[in-house]
Short mmCIF file of C-alpha atoms and ligand atoms in Angstrom, two decimals:
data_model
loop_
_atom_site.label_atom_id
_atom_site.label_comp_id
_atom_site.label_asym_id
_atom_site.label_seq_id
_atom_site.Cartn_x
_atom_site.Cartn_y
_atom_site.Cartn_z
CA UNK A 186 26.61 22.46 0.05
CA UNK A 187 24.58 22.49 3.06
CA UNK A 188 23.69 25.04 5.55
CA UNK A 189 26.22 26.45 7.64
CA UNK A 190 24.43 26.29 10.66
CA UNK A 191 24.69 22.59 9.92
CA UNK A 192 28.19 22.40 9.66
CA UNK A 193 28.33 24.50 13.03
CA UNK A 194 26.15 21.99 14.70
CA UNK A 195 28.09 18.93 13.76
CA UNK A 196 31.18 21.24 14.91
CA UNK A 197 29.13 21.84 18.50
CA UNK A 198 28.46 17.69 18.82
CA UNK A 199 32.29 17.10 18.53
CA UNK A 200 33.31 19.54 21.07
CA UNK A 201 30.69 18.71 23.24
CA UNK A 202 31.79 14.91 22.99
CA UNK A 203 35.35 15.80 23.55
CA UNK A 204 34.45 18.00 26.93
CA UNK A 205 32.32 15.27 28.24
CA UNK A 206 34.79 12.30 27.87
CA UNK A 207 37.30 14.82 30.30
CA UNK A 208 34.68 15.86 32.42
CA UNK A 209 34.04 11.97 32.89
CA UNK A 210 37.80 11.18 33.08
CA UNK A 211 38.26 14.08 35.75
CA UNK A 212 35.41 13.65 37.77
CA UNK A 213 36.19 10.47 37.98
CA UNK A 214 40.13 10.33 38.89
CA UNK A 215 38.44 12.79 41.29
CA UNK A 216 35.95 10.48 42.51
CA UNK A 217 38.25 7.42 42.56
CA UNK A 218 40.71 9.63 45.00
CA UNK A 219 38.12 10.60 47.17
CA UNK A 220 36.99 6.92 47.75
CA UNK A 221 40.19 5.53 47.40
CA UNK A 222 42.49 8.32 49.98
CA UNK A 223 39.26 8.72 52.51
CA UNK A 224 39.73 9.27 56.19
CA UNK A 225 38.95 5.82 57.38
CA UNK A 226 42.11 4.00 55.65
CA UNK A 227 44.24 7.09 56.95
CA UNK A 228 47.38 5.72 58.27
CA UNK A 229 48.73 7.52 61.37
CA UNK A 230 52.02 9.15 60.25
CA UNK A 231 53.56 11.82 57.36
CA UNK A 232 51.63 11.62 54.42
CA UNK A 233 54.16 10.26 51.41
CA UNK A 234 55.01 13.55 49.88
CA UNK A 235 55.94 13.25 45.48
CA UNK A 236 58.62 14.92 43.52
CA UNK A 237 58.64 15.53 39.97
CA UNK A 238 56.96 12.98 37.50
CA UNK A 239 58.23 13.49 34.16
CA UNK A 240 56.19 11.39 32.57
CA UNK A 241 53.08 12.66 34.58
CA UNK A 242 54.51 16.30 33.36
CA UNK A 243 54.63 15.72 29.48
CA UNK A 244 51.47 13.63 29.61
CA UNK A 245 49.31 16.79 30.79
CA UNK A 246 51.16 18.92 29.16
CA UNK A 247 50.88 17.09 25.94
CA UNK A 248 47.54 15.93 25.74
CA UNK A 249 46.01 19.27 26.49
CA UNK A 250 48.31 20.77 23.15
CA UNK A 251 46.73 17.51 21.79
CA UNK A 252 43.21 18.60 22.29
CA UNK A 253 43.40 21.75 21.33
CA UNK A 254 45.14 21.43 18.25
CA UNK A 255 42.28 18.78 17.16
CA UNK A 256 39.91 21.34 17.91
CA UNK A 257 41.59 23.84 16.09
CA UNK A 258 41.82 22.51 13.02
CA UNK A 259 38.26 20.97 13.05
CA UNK A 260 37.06 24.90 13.77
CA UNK A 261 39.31 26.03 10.47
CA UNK A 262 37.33 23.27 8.06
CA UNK A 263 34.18 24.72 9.52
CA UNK A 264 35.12 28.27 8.84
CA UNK A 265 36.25 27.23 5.89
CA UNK A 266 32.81 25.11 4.65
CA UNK A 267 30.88 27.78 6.45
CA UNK A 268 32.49 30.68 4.64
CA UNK A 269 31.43 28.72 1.11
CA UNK A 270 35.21 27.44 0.20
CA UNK A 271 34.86 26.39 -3.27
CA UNK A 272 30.77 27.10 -3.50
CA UNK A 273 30.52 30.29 -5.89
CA UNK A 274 27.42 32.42 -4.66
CA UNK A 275 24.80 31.96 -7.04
CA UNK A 276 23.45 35.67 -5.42
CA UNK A 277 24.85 38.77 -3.51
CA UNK A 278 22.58 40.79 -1.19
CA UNK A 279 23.40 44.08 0.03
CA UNK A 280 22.79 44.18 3.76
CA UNK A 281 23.14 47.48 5.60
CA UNK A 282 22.42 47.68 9.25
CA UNK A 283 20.64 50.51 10.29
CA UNK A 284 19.19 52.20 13.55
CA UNK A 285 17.17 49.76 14.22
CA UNK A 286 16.13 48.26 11.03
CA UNK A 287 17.57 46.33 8.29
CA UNK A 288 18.45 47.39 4.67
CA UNK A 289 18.57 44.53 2.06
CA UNK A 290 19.18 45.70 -1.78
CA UNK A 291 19.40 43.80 -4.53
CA UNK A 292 20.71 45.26 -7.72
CA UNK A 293 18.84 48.45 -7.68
CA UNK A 294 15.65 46.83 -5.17
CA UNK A 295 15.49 48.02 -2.00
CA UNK A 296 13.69 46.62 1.13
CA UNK A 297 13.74 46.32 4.89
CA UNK A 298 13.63 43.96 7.38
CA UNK A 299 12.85 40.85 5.48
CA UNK A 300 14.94 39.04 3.37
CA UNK A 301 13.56 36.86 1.00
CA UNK A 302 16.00 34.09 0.04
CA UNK A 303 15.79 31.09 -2.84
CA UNK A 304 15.95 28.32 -1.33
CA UNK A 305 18.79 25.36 -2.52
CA UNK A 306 20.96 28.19 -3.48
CA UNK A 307 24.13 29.94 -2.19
CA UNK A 308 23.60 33.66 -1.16
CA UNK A 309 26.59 35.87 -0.22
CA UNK A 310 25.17 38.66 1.82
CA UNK A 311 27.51 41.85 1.92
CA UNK A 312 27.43 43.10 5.19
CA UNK A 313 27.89 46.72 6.20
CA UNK A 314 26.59 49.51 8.81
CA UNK A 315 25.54 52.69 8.15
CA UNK A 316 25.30 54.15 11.64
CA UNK A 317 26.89 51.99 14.24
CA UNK A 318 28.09 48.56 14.94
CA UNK A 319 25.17 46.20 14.31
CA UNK A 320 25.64 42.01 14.13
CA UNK A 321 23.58 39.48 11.75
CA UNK A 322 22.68 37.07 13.05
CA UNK A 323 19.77 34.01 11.93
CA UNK A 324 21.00 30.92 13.87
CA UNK A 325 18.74 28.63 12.04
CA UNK A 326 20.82 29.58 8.95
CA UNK A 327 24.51 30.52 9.81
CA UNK A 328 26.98 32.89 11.81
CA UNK A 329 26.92 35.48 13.22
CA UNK A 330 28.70 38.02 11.80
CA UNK A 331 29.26 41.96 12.62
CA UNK A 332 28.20 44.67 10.48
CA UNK A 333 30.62 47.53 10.92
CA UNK A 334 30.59 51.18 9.48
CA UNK A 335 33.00 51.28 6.26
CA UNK A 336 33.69 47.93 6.30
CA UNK A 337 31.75 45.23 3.95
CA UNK A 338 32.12 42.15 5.85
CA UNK A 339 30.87 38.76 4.18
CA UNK A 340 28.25 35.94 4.92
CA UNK A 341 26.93 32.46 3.09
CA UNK A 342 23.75 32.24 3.53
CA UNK A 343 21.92 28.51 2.54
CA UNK A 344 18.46 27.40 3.28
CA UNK A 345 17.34 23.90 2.39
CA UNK A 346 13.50 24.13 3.45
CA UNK A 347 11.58 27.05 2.29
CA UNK A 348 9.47 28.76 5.67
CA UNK A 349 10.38 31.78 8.02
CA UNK A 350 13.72 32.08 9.78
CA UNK A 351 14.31 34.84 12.08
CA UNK A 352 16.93 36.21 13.92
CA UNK A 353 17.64 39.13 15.73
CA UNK A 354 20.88 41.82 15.80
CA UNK A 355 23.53 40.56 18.30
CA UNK A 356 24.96 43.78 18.85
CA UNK A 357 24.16 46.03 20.89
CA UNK A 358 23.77 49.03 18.94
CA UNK A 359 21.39 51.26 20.99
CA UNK A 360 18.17 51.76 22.63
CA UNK A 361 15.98 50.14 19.92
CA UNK A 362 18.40 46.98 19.87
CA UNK A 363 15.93 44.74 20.64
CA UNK A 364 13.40 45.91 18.16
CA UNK A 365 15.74 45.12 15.24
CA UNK A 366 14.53 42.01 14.37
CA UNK A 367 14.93 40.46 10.55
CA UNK A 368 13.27 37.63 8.89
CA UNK A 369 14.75 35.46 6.27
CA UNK A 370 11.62 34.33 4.01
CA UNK A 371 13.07 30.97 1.89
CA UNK A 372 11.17 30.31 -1.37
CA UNK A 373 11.46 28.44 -4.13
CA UNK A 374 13.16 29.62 -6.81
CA UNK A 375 9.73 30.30 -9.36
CA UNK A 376 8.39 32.19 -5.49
CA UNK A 377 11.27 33.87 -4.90
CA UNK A 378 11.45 35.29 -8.84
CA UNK A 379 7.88 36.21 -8.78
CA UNK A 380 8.82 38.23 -5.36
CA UNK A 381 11.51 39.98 -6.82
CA UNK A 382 9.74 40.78 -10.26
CA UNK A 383 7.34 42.46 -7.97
CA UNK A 384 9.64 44.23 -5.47
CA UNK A 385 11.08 45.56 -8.78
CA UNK A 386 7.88 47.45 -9.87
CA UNK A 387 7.26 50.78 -9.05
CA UNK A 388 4.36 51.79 -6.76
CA UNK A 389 1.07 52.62 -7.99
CA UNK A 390 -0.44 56.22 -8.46
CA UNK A 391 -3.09 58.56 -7.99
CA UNK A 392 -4.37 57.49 -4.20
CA UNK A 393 -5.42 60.46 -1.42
CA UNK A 394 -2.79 58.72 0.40
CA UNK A 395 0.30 59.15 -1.88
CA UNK A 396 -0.61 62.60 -2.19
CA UNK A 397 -0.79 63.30 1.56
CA UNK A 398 2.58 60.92 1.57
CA UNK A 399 4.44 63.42 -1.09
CA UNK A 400 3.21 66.87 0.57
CA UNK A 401 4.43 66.20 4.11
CA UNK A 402 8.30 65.14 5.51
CA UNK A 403 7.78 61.41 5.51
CA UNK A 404 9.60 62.21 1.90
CA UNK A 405 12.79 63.27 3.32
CA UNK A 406 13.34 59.85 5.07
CA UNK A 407 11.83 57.35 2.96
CA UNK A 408 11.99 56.28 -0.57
CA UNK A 409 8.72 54.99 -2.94
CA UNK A 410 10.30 54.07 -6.70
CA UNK A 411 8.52 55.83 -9.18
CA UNK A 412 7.42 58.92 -7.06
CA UNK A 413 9.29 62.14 -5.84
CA UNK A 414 10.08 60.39 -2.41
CA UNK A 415 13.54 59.52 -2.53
CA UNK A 416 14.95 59.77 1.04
CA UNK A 417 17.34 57.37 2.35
CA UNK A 418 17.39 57.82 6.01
CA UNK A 419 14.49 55.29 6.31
CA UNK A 420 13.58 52.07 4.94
CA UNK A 421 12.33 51.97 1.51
CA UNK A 422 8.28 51.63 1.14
CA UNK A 423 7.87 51.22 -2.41
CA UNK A 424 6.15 47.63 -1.19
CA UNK A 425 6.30 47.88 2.57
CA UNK A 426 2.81 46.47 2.18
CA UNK A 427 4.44 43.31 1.13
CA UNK A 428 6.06 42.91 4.51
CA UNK A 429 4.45 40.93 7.09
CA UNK A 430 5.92 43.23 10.46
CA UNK A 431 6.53 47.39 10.89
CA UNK A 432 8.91 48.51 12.71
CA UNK A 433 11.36 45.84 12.31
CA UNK A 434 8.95 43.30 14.40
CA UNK A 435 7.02 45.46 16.38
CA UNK A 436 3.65 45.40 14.95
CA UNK A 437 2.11 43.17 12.40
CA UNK A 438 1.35 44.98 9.20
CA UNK A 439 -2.05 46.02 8.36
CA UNK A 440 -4.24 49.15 8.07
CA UNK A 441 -5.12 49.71 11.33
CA UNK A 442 -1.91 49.16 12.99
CA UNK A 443 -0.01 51.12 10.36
CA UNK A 444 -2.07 54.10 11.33
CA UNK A 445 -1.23 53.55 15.24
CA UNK A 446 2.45 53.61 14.20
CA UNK A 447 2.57 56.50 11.62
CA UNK A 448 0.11 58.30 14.46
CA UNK A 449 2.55 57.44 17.15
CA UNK A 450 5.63 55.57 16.31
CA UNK A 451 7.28 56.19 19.89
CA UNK A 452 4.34 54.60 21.44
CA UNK A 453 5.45 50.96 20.02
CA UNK A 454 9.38 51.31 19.21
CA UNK A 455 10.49 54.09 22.18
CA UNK A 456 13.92 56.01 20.87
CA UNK A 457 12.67 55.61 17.52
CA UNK A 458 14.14 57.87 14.91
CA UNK A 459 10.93 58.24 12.83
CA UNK A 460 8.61 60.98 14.56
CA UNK A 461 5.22 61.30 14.47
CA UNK A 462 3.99 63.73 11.79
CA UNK A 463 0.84 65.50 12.55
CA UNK A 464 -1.73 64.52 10.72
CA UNK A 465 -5.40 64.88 10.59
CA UNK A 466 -7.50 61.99 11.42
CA UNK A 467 -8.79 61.43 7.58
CA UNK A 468 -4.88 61.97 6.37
CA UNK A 469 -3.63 59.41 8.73
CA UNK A 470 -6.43 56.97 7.38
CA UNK A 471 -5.00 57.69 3.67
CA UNK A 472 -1.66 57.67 4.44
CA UNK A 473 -2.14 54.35 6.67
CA UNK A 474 -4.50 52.79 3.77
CA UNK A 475 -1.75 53.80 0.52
CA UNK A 476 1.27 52.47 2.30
CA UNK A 477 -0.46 48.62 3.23
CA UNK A 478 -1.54 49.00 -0.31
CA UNK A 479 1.96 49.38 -1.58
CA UNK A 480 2.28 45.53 -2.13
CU1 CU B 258 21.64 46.60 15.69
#
């Protein structure tokens, strides 16, 4: 198959040729009048007036219907090759929207915000909310397509190059709308294994930092496989350090900027939903240091 944002392109050229041979045809009819019926050959008298011209009638009544109907059923072959007609997925992807980040899960590994896709291969991503109404939306990839609470709504997802695609939700689903951005990583297929083998480990032990992580309320948020922290308000961190951005784009991940945003996530992502735990200088160092180490 090839990527649906493909077949939506070649989709966009055929319209766009379509409108552009009527613009030319009215424009010019309209031109062609102007020249043709202009003031200087205006010949003293009533202007001829016209009644009925059936044949004038059908013809712009028909080739409108015409039109459209060509359109129509070009848009239901896209729909249909964009939707993956007769392409099984070789992958589903749990995708929950969130306040304002992105859940991806797949079978039993959880991350956020970047979704890491083989490339050459047909991914069904099943789309749901857990809050309010959020949209998907990569254009370099596909559709758009809402994510709504209680409802699993389905996407085809196909890259043919691996690289970085991102995209952005399309809905606006509160004050942090903007910040919710997601990146599609494409790898090969040997990458893409060797990134889910790892996502699939649990976290290390035995830092300062997990310790100061367990013993304060980032734990009733956020999940890290293989300790006690199992909340699921959050996004999961069991390898956040794997991630290239915090905050669903805000801030590039490393050590120092992970300890501006645990020490003041507000600051960066206003209306955020994760406070800022107090913590004392040398905790916020561990806690900053354990989580970019969780890779
Ligand atoms: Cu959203």
């Amino acid at each position: 198959m090839r990527p649906p944002a493909d077949a939506i392109a070649t989709l966009s050229l055929i319209v766009g040729a379509i409108a552009l041979l009527i613009f030319i045809g009215v424009e010019g009819a309209l031109v062609y009048a102007i020249w043709r019926y202009r003031a200087a050959r205006h010949v003293a008298g009533e202007p001829a007036t016209f009644e009925r011209n059936r044949r004038l009638e059908i013809a712009w009544t028909a080739a409108p219907a015409v039109i459209l109907a060509v359109v129509f059923v070009l848009t239901l072959g896209t729909m249909a090759e964009i939707n993956g007609a007769g392409v099984a997925p070789a992958m589903r992807i749990a995708a929950t929207g969130h306040q304002w980040w992105w859940e991806f899960s797949y079978a039993g590994v959880a991350t956020a915000n970047e979704l890491h896709i083989p490339v050459d291969t047909p991914v069904d991503l099943e789309l749901t909310s857990a809050d309010v109404i959020h949209s998907f939306w990569v254009p370099e990839l596909g559709p758009k397509m809402d994510m709504l609470p209680g409802v699993t709504n389905r996407l085809r997802l196909f890259a043919r190059r691996a690289g970085s695609y991102d995209g952005q939700c399309a809905e606006f689903c509160g004050i942090e709308h903007a910040w919710m951005r997601i990146r599609v990583v494409a790898q090969s297929r040997a990458e893409f294994d060797t990134w889910l083998s790892a996502q699939a480990a649990p976290a290390p032990h035995g830092s300062e930092g997990e310790r100061v992580f367990l013993a304060n309320i980032c734990v009733n948020c956020h999940a890290v496989r293989g300790t006690s922290a199992a909340g699921t308000a959050g996004p999961d961190l069991t390898h956040v350090g794997a991630r290239t951005m915090i905050g669903a784009g805000v801030l590039p991940n490393d050590v120092a900027r992970m300890r501006a945003w645990l020490a003041d996530p507000e600051r960066y992502k206003p209306g955020t939903l994760m406070p800022s735990v107090p913590l004392s200088d040398a905790d916020l160092d561990a806690v900053a240091a354990y989580l970019v180490s969780l890779r």
